[in-house]
Amino acid sequence: MRASDRIFGAVVVLGSLAYVASASQIAAPFFSDPLGSRAFPMAVGIVAAICGAMMVFSPDEDPEWPAMRSLLALAVATVLLVGYAYALRPLGFLLPTAIVSAVLSFQIAGRPVAAVLTGVGLSVGLWLLFRFVLGLSLQGLPAGWG
């Protein structure tokens, strides 16, 4: 099993180095903060490269892979989040956020009523926060719904 850790670590190192290289191409605006706009992405890439290198040079002795049910839950969550990213523009913020957060909450706790309340509460609360506190022009509902 050490080989799987080393291969994954090498992939993480290569991906993070490509990320750092692309972050170094970010154009600096005329008026910017002292660190510049590329400092945070480069820091994330460097930390990811260090983590990947640790996996290459110090792999786990005998990693325990999750059960098939956990892998299926992760796959469902991944598909939901990718679909969420595509649904935001045509459906607005409130509906996709409520659905995805409710499903993810159900995956975590398994209580349907609490999951629906969590989804609706997160959706409305985050929209209010983004719209009125942070001042973002976030479309709440689909175009034409009001």
PDB file of C-alpha atoms in Angstrom:
ATOM      1  CA  MET A   1       0.000   0.000   0.000  1.00  0.00           C
ATOM      2  CA  ARG A   2       2.971   2.299   0.276  1.00  0.00           C
ATOM      3  CA  ALA A   3       3.025   2.605  -3.505  1.00  0.00           C
ATOM      4  CA  SER A   4      -0.467   4.122  -3.591  1.00  0.00           C
ATOM      5  CA  ASP A   5       0.548   6.794  -1.074  1.00  0.00           C
ATOM      6  CA  ARG A   6       3.700   7.596  -3.012  1.00  0.00           C
ATOM      7  CA  ILE A   7       1.886   7.797  -6.350  1.00  0.00           C
ATOM      8  CA  PHE A   8      -0.816  10.039  -4.893  1.00  0.00           C
ATOM      9  CA  GLY A   9       1.817  12.212  -3.210  1.00  0.00           C
ATOM     10  CA  ALA A  10       3.696  12.592  -6.496  1.00  0.00           C
ATOM     11  CA  VAL A  11       0.477  13.576  -8.275  1.00  0.00           C
ATOM     12  CA  VAL A  12      -0.232  16.157  -5.555  1.00  0.00           C
ATOM     13  CA  VAL A  13       3.301  17.584  -5.870  1.00  0.00           C
ATOM     14  CA  LEU A  14       3.018  17.859  -9.660  1.00  0.00           C
ATOM     15  CA  GLY A  15      -0.448  19.402  -9.472  1.00  0.00           C
ATOM     16  CA  SER A  16       0.577  21.892  -6.832  1.00  0.00           C
ATOM     17  CA  LEU A  17       3.674  22.909  -8.782  1.00  0.00           C
ATOM     18  CA  ALA A  18       1.480  23.525 -11.825  1.00  0.00           C
ATOM     19  CA  TYR A  19      -0.852  25.539  -9.577  1.00  0.00           C
ATOM     20  CA  VAL A  20       2.049  27.641  -8.285  1.00  0.00           C
ATOM     21  CA  ALA A  21       3.270  28.184 -11.848  1.00  0.00           C
ATOM     22  CA  SER A  22      -0.160  29.370 -12.946  1.00  0.00           C
ATOM     23  CA  ALA A  23      -0.496  31.553  -9.835  1.00  0.00           C
ATOM     24  CA  SER A  24       2.787  33.237 -10.666  1.00  0.00           C
ATOM     25  CA  GLN A  25       1.222  34.419 -13.940  1.00  0.00           C
ATOM     26  CA  ILE A  26      -1.483  36.453 -12.170  1.00  0.00           C
ATOM     27  CA  ALA A  27      -1.114  40.057 -13.229  1.00  0.00           C
ATOM     28  CA  ALA A  28      -0.547  42.504 -10.401  1.00  0.00           C
ATOM     29  CA  PRO A  29      -2.982  45.436 -10.442  1.00  0.00           C
ATOM     30  CA  PHE A  30      -1.675  48.984 -10.345  1.00  0.00           C
ATOM     31  CA  PHE A  31      -2.911  49.555  -6.799  1.00  0.00           C
ATOM     32  CA  SER A  32      -2.529  46.347  -4.848  1.00  0.00           C
ATOM     33  CA  ASP A  33      -1.799  45.243  -1.326  1.00  0.00           C
ATOM     34  CA  PRO A  34       1.828  44.782  -0.257  1.00  0.00           C
ATOM     35  CA  LEU A  35       1.771  41.011  -0.807  1.00  0.00           C
ATOM     36  CA  GLY A  36       0.071  41.212  -4.177  1.00  0.00           C
ATOM     37  CA  SER A  37      -2.782  39.159  -5.551  1.00  0.00           C
ATOM     38  CA  ARG A  38      -0.702  36.040  -6.170  1.00  0.00           C
ATOM     39  CA  ALA A  39       0.583  35.519  -2.617  1.00  0.00           C
ATOM     40  CA  PHE A  40      -2.369  33.471  -1.329  1.00  0.00           C
ATOM     41  CA  PRO A  41      -2.632  31.077  -4.306  1.00  0.00           C
ATOM     42  CA  MET A  42       1.120  30.543  -4.235  1.00  0.00           C
ATOM     43  CA  ALA A  43       1.043  29.834  -0.487  1.00  0.00           C
ATOM     44  CA  VAL A  44      -1.723  27.268  -0.990  1.00  0.00           C
ATOM     45  CA  GLY A  45       0.276  25.598  -3.753  1.00  0.00           C
ATOM     46  CA  ILE A  46       3.447  25.499  -1.675  1.00  0.00           C
ATOM     47  CA  VAL A  47       1.654  23.972   1.319  1.00  0.00           C
ATOM     48  CA  ALA A  48       0.051  21.375  -0.982  1.00  0.00           C
ATOM     49  CA  ALA A  49       3.475  20.537  -2.439  1.00  0.00           C
ATOM     50  CA  ILE A  50       4.905  20.055   1.052  1.00  0.00           C
ATOM     51  CA  CYS A  51       1.998  17.763   1.985  1.00  0.00           C
ATOM     52  CA  GLY A  52       2.462  15.739  -1.197  1.00  0.00           C
ATOM     53  CA  ALA A  53       6.199  15.455  -0.581  1.00  0.00           C
ATOM     54  CA  MET A  54       5.492  14.156   2.923  1.00  0.00           C
ATOM     55  CA  MET A  55       3.334  11.427   1.409  1.00  0.00           C
ATOM     56  CA  VAL A  56       6.101  10.486  -1.028  1.00  0.00           C
ATOM     57  CA  PHE A  57       8.874  10.353   1.555  1.00  0.00           C
ATOM     58  CA  SER A  58       6.881   9.107   4.541  1.00  0.00           C
ATOM     59  CA  PRO A  59       3.976   6.937   3.339  1.00  0.00           C
ATOM     60  CA  ASP A  60       1.538   5.337   5.725  1.00  0.00           C
ATOM     61  CA  GLU A  61       2.455   1.805   6.779  1.00  0.00           C
ATOM     62  CA  ASP A  62      -0.935   0.263   6.134  1.00  0.00           C
ATOM     63  CA  PRO A  63      -3.617   2.752   5.128  1.00  0.00           C
ATOM     64  CA  GLU A  64      -7.218   1.850   5.796  1.00  0.00           C
ATOM     65  CA  TRP A  65      -9.447   2.524   2.818  1.00  0.00           C
ATOM     66  CA  PRO A  66     -13.008   3.603   3.564  1.00  0.00           C
ATOM     67  CA  ALA A  67     -15.886   1.220   3.071  1.00  0.00           C
ATOM     68  CA  MET A  68     -17.742   1.202  -0.227  1.00  0.00           C
ATOM     69  CA  ARG A  69     -20.657   3.075   1.380  1.00  0.00           C
ATOM     70  CA  SER A  70     -18.336   5.950   2.333  1.00  0.00           C
ATOM     71  CA  LEU A  71     -16.846   6.056  -1.150  1.00  0.00           C
ATOM     72  CA  LEU A  72     -20.352   6.192  -2.623  1.00  0.00           C
ATOM     73  CA  ALA A  73     -21.275   9.057  -0.269  1.00  0.00           C
ATOM     74  CA  LEU A  74     -18.149  10.933  -1.373  1.00  0.00           C
ATOM     75  CA  ALA A  75     -19.017  10.354  -5.034  1.00  0.00           C
ATOM     76  CA  VAL A  76     -22.569  11.644  -4.475  1.00  0.00           C
ATOM     77  CA  ALA A  77     -21.226  14.734  -2.691  1.00  0.00           C
ATOM     78  CA  THR A  78     -18.754  15.393  -5.513  1.00  0.00           C
ATOM     79  CA  VAL A  79     -21.432  15.110  -8.199  1.00  0.00           C
ATOM     80  CA  LEU A  80     -23.741  17.371  -6.160  1.00  0.00           C
ATOM     81  CA  LEU A  81     -21.096  20.063  -5.744  1.00  0.00           C
ATOM     82  CA  VAL A  82     -20.183  20.024  -9.437  1.00  0.00           C
ATOM     83  CA  GLY A  83     -23.863  20.246 -10.332  1.00  0.00           C
ATOM     84  CA  TYR A  84     -24.241  23.059  -7.804  1.00  0.00           C
ATOM     85  CA  ALA A  85     -21.553  25.080  -9.541  1.00  0.00           C
ATOM     86  CA  TYR A  86     -23.376  24.721 -12.857  1.00  0.00           C
ATOM     87  CA  ALA A  87     -26.823  25.394 -11.369  1.00  0.00           C
ATOM     88  CA  LEU A  88     -26.000  28.682  -9.659  1.00  0.00           C
ATOM     89  CA  ARG A  89     -26.221  30.903 -12.718  1.00  0.00           C
ATOM     90  CA  PRO A  90     -29.499  29.657 -14.243  1.00  0.00           C
ATOM     91  CA  LEU A  91     -31.312  28.882 -10.961  1.00  0.00           C
ATOM     92  CA  GLY A  92     -29.979  31.620  -8.703  1.00  0.00           C
ATOM     93  CA  PHE A  93     -28.440  31.132  -5.265  1.00  0.00           C
ATOM     94  CA  LEU A  94     -31.350  30.161  -3.020  1.00  0.00           C
ATOM     95  CA  LEU A  95     -32.730  27.021  -4.680  1.00  0.00           C
ATOM     96  CA  PRO A  96     -29.469  25.161  -5.521  1.00  0.00           C
ATOM     97  CA  THR A  97     -27.932  26.067  -2.163  1.00  0.00           C
ATOM     98  CA  ALA A  98     -30.987  24.817  -0.269  1.00  0.00           C
ATOM     99  CA  ILE A  99     -31.064  21.515  -2.178  1.00  0.00           C
ATOM    100  CA  VAL A 100     -27.355  20.754  -2.021  1.00  0.00           C
ATOM    101  CA  SER A 101     -26.936  21.736   1.620  1.00  0.00           C
ATOM    102  CA  ALA A 102     -30.000  19.687   2.572  1.00  0.00           C
ATOM    103  CA  VAL A 103     -28.674  16.584   0.810  1.00  0.00           C
ATOM    104  CA  LEU A 104     -25.204  17.015   2.305  1.00  0.00           C
ATOM    105  CA  SER A 105     -26.733  17.575   5.742  1.00  0.00           C
ATOM    106  CA  PHE A 106     -28.778  14.403   5.325  1.00  0.00           C
ATOM    107  CA  GLN A 107     -25.616  12.507   4.425  1.00  0.00           C
ATOM    108  CA  ILE A 108     -23.972  13.709   7.611  1.00  0.00           C
ATOM    109  CA  ALA A 109     -26.798  13.281  10.127  1.00  0.00           C
ATOM    110  CA  GLY A 110     -29.456  11.156   8.428  1.00  0.00           C
ATOM    111  CA  ARG A 111     -32.416  13.164   9.747  1.00  0.00           C
ATOM    112  CA  PRO A 112     -34.608  14.367   6.860  1.00  0.00           C
ATOM    113  CA  VAL A 113     -36.525  17.150   8.635  1.00  0.00           C
ATOM    114  CA  ALA A 114     -33.370  18.607  10.163  1.00  0.00           C
ATOM    115  CA  ALA A 115     -31.619  18.339   6.788  1.00  0.00           C
ATOM    116  CA  VAL A 116     -34.361  20.308   5.006  1.00  0.00           C
ATOM    117  CA  LEU A 117     -34.392  22.966   7.731  1.00  0.00           C
ATOM    118  CA  THR A 118     -30.603  23.185   7.559  1.00  0.00           C
ATOM    119  CA  GLY A 119     -30.700  23.540   3.787  1.00  0.00           C
ATOM    120  CA  VAL A 120     -33.298  26.297   3.813  1.00  0.00           C
ATOM    121  CA  GLY A 121     -31.676  28.079   6.750  1.00  0.00           C
ATOM    122  CA  LEU A 122     -28.209  28.010   5.198  1.00  0.00           C
ATOM    123  CA  SER A 123     -29.534  29.123   1.853  1.00  0.00           C
ATOM    124  CA  VAL A 124     -31.473  32.113   3.161  1.00  0.00           C
ATOM    125  CA  GLY A 125     -28.911  33.036   5.821  1.00  0.00           C
ATOM    126  CA  LEU A 126     -25.961  32.953   3.438  1.00  0.00           C
ATOM    127  CA  TRP A 127     -27.871  34.881   0.790  1.00  0.00           C
ATOM    128  CA  LEU A 128     -28.741  37.605   3.291  1.00  0.00           C
ATOM    129  CA  LEU A 129     -25.148  37.715   4.484  1.00  0.00           C
ATOM    130  CA  PHE A 130     -23.678  37.904   0.981  1.00  0.00           C
ATOM    131  CA  ARG A 131     -26.276  40.336  -0.323  1.00  0.00           C
ATOM    132  CA  PHE A 132     -26.695  42.830   2.495  1.00  0.00           C
ATOM    133  CA  VAL A 133     -23.667  42.503   4.768  1.00  0.00           C
ATOM    134  CA  LEU A 134     -20.979  41.898   2.165  1.00  0.00           C
ATOM    135  CA  GLY A 135     -22.746  43.865  -0.563  1.00  0.00           C
ATOM    136  CA  LEU A 136     -22.429  41.245  -3.311  1.00  0.00           C
ATOM    137  CA  SER A 137     -24.886  41.415  -6.191  1.00  0.00           C
ATOM    138  CA  LEU A 138     -25.960  37.804  -5.802  1.00  0.00           C
ATOM    139  CA  GLN A 139     -28.980  36.656  -7.807  1.00  0.00           C
ATOM    140  CA  GLY A 140     -31.298  34.964  -5.315  1.00  0.00           C
ATOM    141  CA  LEU A 141     -33.892  33.490  -7.670  1.00  0.00           C
ATOM    142  CA  PRO A 142     -33.864  32.421 -11.313  1.00  0.00           C
ATOM    143  CA  ALA A 143     -34.111  35.225 -13.854  1.00  0.00           C
ATOM    144  CA  GLY A 144     -37.733  36.221 -14.367  1.00  0.00           C
ATOM    145  CA  TRP A 145     -38.944  34.972 -10.969  1.00  0.00           C
ATOM    146  CA  GLY A 146     -38.865  38.411  -9.419  1.00  0.00           C
TER     147      GLY A 146
END
